[in-house]
Amino acid sequence: MTDIVATEIVLLDESLPLNEIDQGFYDAIKAEYGTACTEEFCIRLARAYRAEKKNRMGKTMAETKKIMDWRKQINANELLNTKLDQPELFSQCWPSMISGEDYYGHIVNYERLKDIQLDTFLSNFNLEQVLSHRAKHMERMHAEMNAVSKRVGRRIYKHICIFDLSGVGLKHLSPSVINFLKPIFDLGQIYYPESLFRMYLVNAPFVFWGTWKIISNFIDPETKEKIQIFKNAESFLVEARKARIPMTSIPKSLGGQSSGRMLDDTFVVGDCISPTQ
């Protein structure tokens, strides 16, 4: 499979100025919170609830308050400089990496189910600890997106997630595990809205589909539209090429060329090379 040839970048919505309608929501958020929230945060929130038809302003301001209160509660602005409980063990139990960027500059986050040591994970971390680690994970991702934005000279605040379902078994799909994972799913949707560009679930076995009907109930409709499921890596690679994800940004375990950068306490923001270089 040949790689993607770089051409002039087509700007997506996130890289464009706010339209007149969205600008009103940005102004309302900025007026309420001022310098307590960044420009990128205000822009994301101004666009996040477009599907709300009845009272979009009420929804936007209520959700913004919820997020701001939560960020203050967990001291989110300092998370990258905070050492959490057992960081090495958490990274071993739930490894995650950035494998590169797509044509537009979206970073690609890759995780593989069979690398998640479920028993060790559940016996060593309570839900509060897990949520803290995953919040730090999201803060790293956003810091990296900010670094990419500065490098390429346009705003990028969305990412791609590739989740490899190889090795999924009944223990991963039990009601107790799913109920434990639900707040983790919610963390990204509720507290980091408008951050996901696309999610690919790859190597989905037959047993997964029944559980997906349950899991998908946790996911809001807009997010669900961004998720694509593939039975194998081969079919995913065909779609990845159409979506302009170069082979250099696809993990070797899926047939790509990337060894990735681990998203753990050794991670250095901005320490990367553009896939087009």
XYZ file of C-alpha atoms in Angstrom:
277
model
C 0.000 0.000 0.000
C 1.516 3.337 -1.045
C 1.468 6.219 1.376
C -0.398 9.497 1.149
C 1.095 12.236 -0.992
C 1.036 15.620 0.745
C -1.076 18.252 -0.976
C -2.464 21.612 0.057
C -4.294 21.191 3.362
C -8.071 21.579 3.305
C -9.124 23.430 6.452
C -11.711 21.696 8.593
C -14.285 23.381 10.810
C -12.026 23.394 13.878
C -9.355 25.375 12.007
C -11.762 28.008 10.704
C -13.006 31.136 12.498
C -16.273 30.844 14.397
C -19.367 31.642 12.410
C -21.676 34.414 13.566
C -23.954 32.088 15.537
C -21.159 30.225 17.331
C -19.426 33.515 18.096
C -22.343 34.451 20.341
C -21.767 31.349 22.469
C -18.035 32.038 22.613
C -18.709 35.588 23.795
C -21.097 34.350 26.502
C -18.565 31.825 27.836
C -15.754 34.381 27.756
C -17.901 36.981 29.506
C -18.715 34.516 32.292
C -15.263 33.006 32.838
C -12.780 35.449 31.319
C -9.157 34.359 31.492
C -10.072 31.267 33.530
C -10.660 29.446 30.242
C -8.440 29.371 27.177
C -9.452 30.471 23.700
C -9.354 26.862 22.475
C -11.609 25.791 25.364
C -14.126 28.544 24.604
C -14.167 27.701 20.909
C -14.733 23.992 21.572
C -17.571 24.698 23.988
C -19.100 27.283 21.655
C -19.393 24.565 19.003
C -20.022 21.534 21.198
C -23.792 21.682 21.598
C -24.988 22.607 18.133
C -27.387 19.656 18.178
C -29.314 21.236 21.060
C -32.383 22.755 19.412
C -34.540 23.995 22.296
C -32.158 25.967 24.490
C -28.641 25.758 23.161
C -27.435 28.728 25.210
C -28.786 27.240 28.421
C -27.206 23.877 27.611
C -23.879 25.456 26.673
C -23.602 27.550 29.822
C -24.752 24.716 32.110
C -22.249 22.265 30.621
C -19.478 24.855 30.694
C -20.115 25.437 34.406
C -20.089 21.685 35.045
C -16.758 21.337 33.245
C -15.192 24.373 34.910
C -16.288 23.167 38.363
C -14.882 19.699 37.645
C -11.582 21.087 36.386
C -11.252 23.157 39.541
C -12.110 20.154 41.716
C -9.394 17.935 40.196
C -6.962 20.829 39.622
C -6.853 19.917 35.937
C -4.540 22.766 34.959
C -1.796 21.227 37.117
C -2.387 17.569 36.255
C 0.552 17.349 33.868
C 2.842 18.376 36.721
C 1.149 16.127 39.282
C 2.382 12.629 40.089
C -0.632 10.401 40.556
C -0.889 7.113 42.445
C 1.223 4.301 40.965
C 1.766 5.896 37.542
C 4.133 3.183 36.320
C 1.713 0.411 37.241
C -1.199 2.234 35.640
C 0.743 2.648 32.392
C 1.635 -1.046 32.454
C -1.980 -2.034 33.062
C -3.421 0.363 30.491
C -0.748 1.327 27.934
C -1.584 4.071 25.479
C 0.422 5.782 22.779
C 0.379 8.430 20.082
C 1.224 6.776 16.798
C 1.339 9.900 14.638
C -0.931 12.366 12.870
C -3.333 12.301 9.967
C -3.207 14.535 6.898
C -5.036 17.322 8.744
C -2.798 17.215 11.821
C -5.058 15.236 14.164
C -2.960 13.161 16.538
C -3.659 9.427 16.495
C -4.097 7.736 19.877
C -3.734 3.946 19.860
C -4.739 1.451 22.540
C -5.040 -2.320 22.382
C -7.421 -4.311 24.547
C -5.161 -7.315 25.010
C -2.494 -5.023 26.494
C -4.873 -3.942 29.262
C -4.169 -6.115 32.306
C -7.729 -6.137 33.542
C -7.305 -8.171 36.741
C -4.270 -6.191 37.924
C -5.972 -2.983 36.915
C -9.183 -3.658 38.836
C -7.390 -4.912 41.947
C -5.017 -1.942 42.250
C -7.059 1.105 41.259
C -10.400 2.412 42.414
C -12.631 4.426 40.109
C -11.485 7.797 41.452
C -7.848 6.921 40.761
C -8.676 5.660 37.281
C -10.547 8.845 36.432
C -7.589 10.938 37.605
C -5.205 8.976 35.387
C -7.522 9.199 32.394
C -8.017 12.924 32.950
C -4.230 13.303 32.888
C -4.248 11.244 29.698
C -6.683 13.713 28.125
C -4.650 16.688 29.335
C -1.563 15.204 27.656
C -3.522 14.751 24.460
C -4.722 18.342 24.480
C -1.239 19.630 25.251
C 0.027 17.670 22.257
C -2.767 19.029 20.063
C -1.811 22.557 21.107
C 1.806 21.817 20.184
C 0.748 20.497 16.773
C -1.419 23.586 16.241
C 1.570 25.850 16.841
C 3.787 23.770 14.553
C 1.384 23.660 11.604
C -0.023 27.158 12.085
C -3.712 26.286 12.378
C -6.026 25.332 15.218
C -6.397 21.591 15.844
C -8.307 20.409 18.894
C -9.648 17.036 17.807
C -7.928 13.672 17.831
C -8.305 10.214 16.328
C -8.638 7.155 18.532
C -7.800 3.661 17.296
C -8.821 0.908 19.686
C -7.719 -2.605 18.800
C -10.215 -5.165 20.114
C -7.892 -8.130 19.598
C -8.150 -10.485 22.543
C -11.577 -9.372 23.707
C -13.257 -12.032 25.815
C -16.248 -12.525 28.053
C -14.382 -11.128 31.077
C -14.031 -7.804 29.263
C -17.732 -7.754 28.450
C -19.205 -8.652 31.841
C -21.800 -6.242 33.302
C -19.522 -5.420 36.255
C -16.666 -4.383 33.963
C -18.945 -2.391 31.670
C -20.491 -0.578 34.646
C -16.998 0.212 35.931
C -15.941 1.548 32.544
C -19.024 3.714 31.951
C -17.763 6.725 33.982
C -14.473 6.456 32.074
C -16.355 6.664 28.777
C -18.339 9.582 30.183
C -15.192 11.493 31.140
C -14.238 12.162 27.539
C -17.765 12.910 26.385
C -18.775 15.186 29.251
C -15.580 16.954 30.281
C -13.733 17.077 26.952
C -16.523 17.698 24.428
C -15.766 18.429 20.780
C -12.380 16.672 21.135
C -12.924 13.506 19.094
C -12.510 13.620 15.335
C -12.993 9.928 14.676
C -12.772 6.605 16.521
C -11.925 3.285 14.909
C -12.694 0.002 16.669
C -10.570 -2.595 14.885
C -10.555 -6.416 14.982
C -14.047 -6.610 16.454
C -14.993 -10.271 17.047
C -18.519 -11.612 16.767
C -18.931 -11.660 20.559
C -18.385 -7.902 20.679
C -21.463 -6.948 18.671
C -24.019 -7.902 21.304
C -22.175 -5.900 23.927
C -21.812 -2.962 21.560
C -25.584 -2.540 21.646
C -25.281 -1.974 25.405
C -22.144 0.173 25.294
C -23.535 2.359 22.528
C -26.328 3.430 24.866
C -23.671 5.256 26.914
C -22.588 7.265 23.896
C -24.292 10.427 22.717
C -25.579 10.365 19.118
C -23.019 12.835 17.754
C -20.115 10.831 19.155
C -21.649 7.587 17.912
C -21.610 8.953 14.366
C -17.826 9.345 14.621
C -17.250 5.672 15.484
C -16.501 3.043 12.849
C -16.116 -0.671 13.577
C -14.005 -3.102 11.542
C -13.779 -6.883 11.694
C -10.088 -6.907 10.820
C -7.048 -4.709 10.270
C -7.164 -5.108 6.498
C -10.566 -3.446 6.165
C -9.487 -0.722 8.577
C -6.378 0.058 6.513
C -8.529 0.595 3.433
C -10.651 3.113 5.338
C -7.607 4.725 6.963
C -6.173 5.510 3.568
C -9.465 7.075 2.469
C -9.426 9.114 5.693
C -5.870 10.249 4.901
C -4.112 8.579 7.800
C -0.612 7.717 6.523
C 0.970 4.333 7.174
C 3.618 6.149 9.203
C 0.885 7.018 11.718
C -0.645 3.543 11.943
C 0.811 1.145 14.547
C 2.926 -1.738 13.330
C 0.556 -4.156 15.077
C -2.142 -3.119 12.588
C 0.105 -3.276 9.550
C 1.418 0.282 9.690
C 4.895 1.668 10.276
C 4.613 3.488 13.614
C 6.292 2.409 16.859
C 4.532 5.270 18.641
C 5.268 7.423 21.675
C 3.953 6.157 24.988
C 1.489 8.419 26.786
C 2.987 7.971 30.239
C 5.116 10.077 32.569
C 8.022 9.856 30.106
C 5.958 11.617 27.424
C 7.364 14.910 26.135
C 4.813 17.245 24.562
C 5.695 18.305 21.038
C 8.525 15.794 20.699
C 7.377 14.523 17.326
C 7.865 14.805 13.583
C 5.024 15.583 11.217
C 4.052 12.561 9.074
C 4.569 14.692 5.980
C 8.186 15.480 6.868
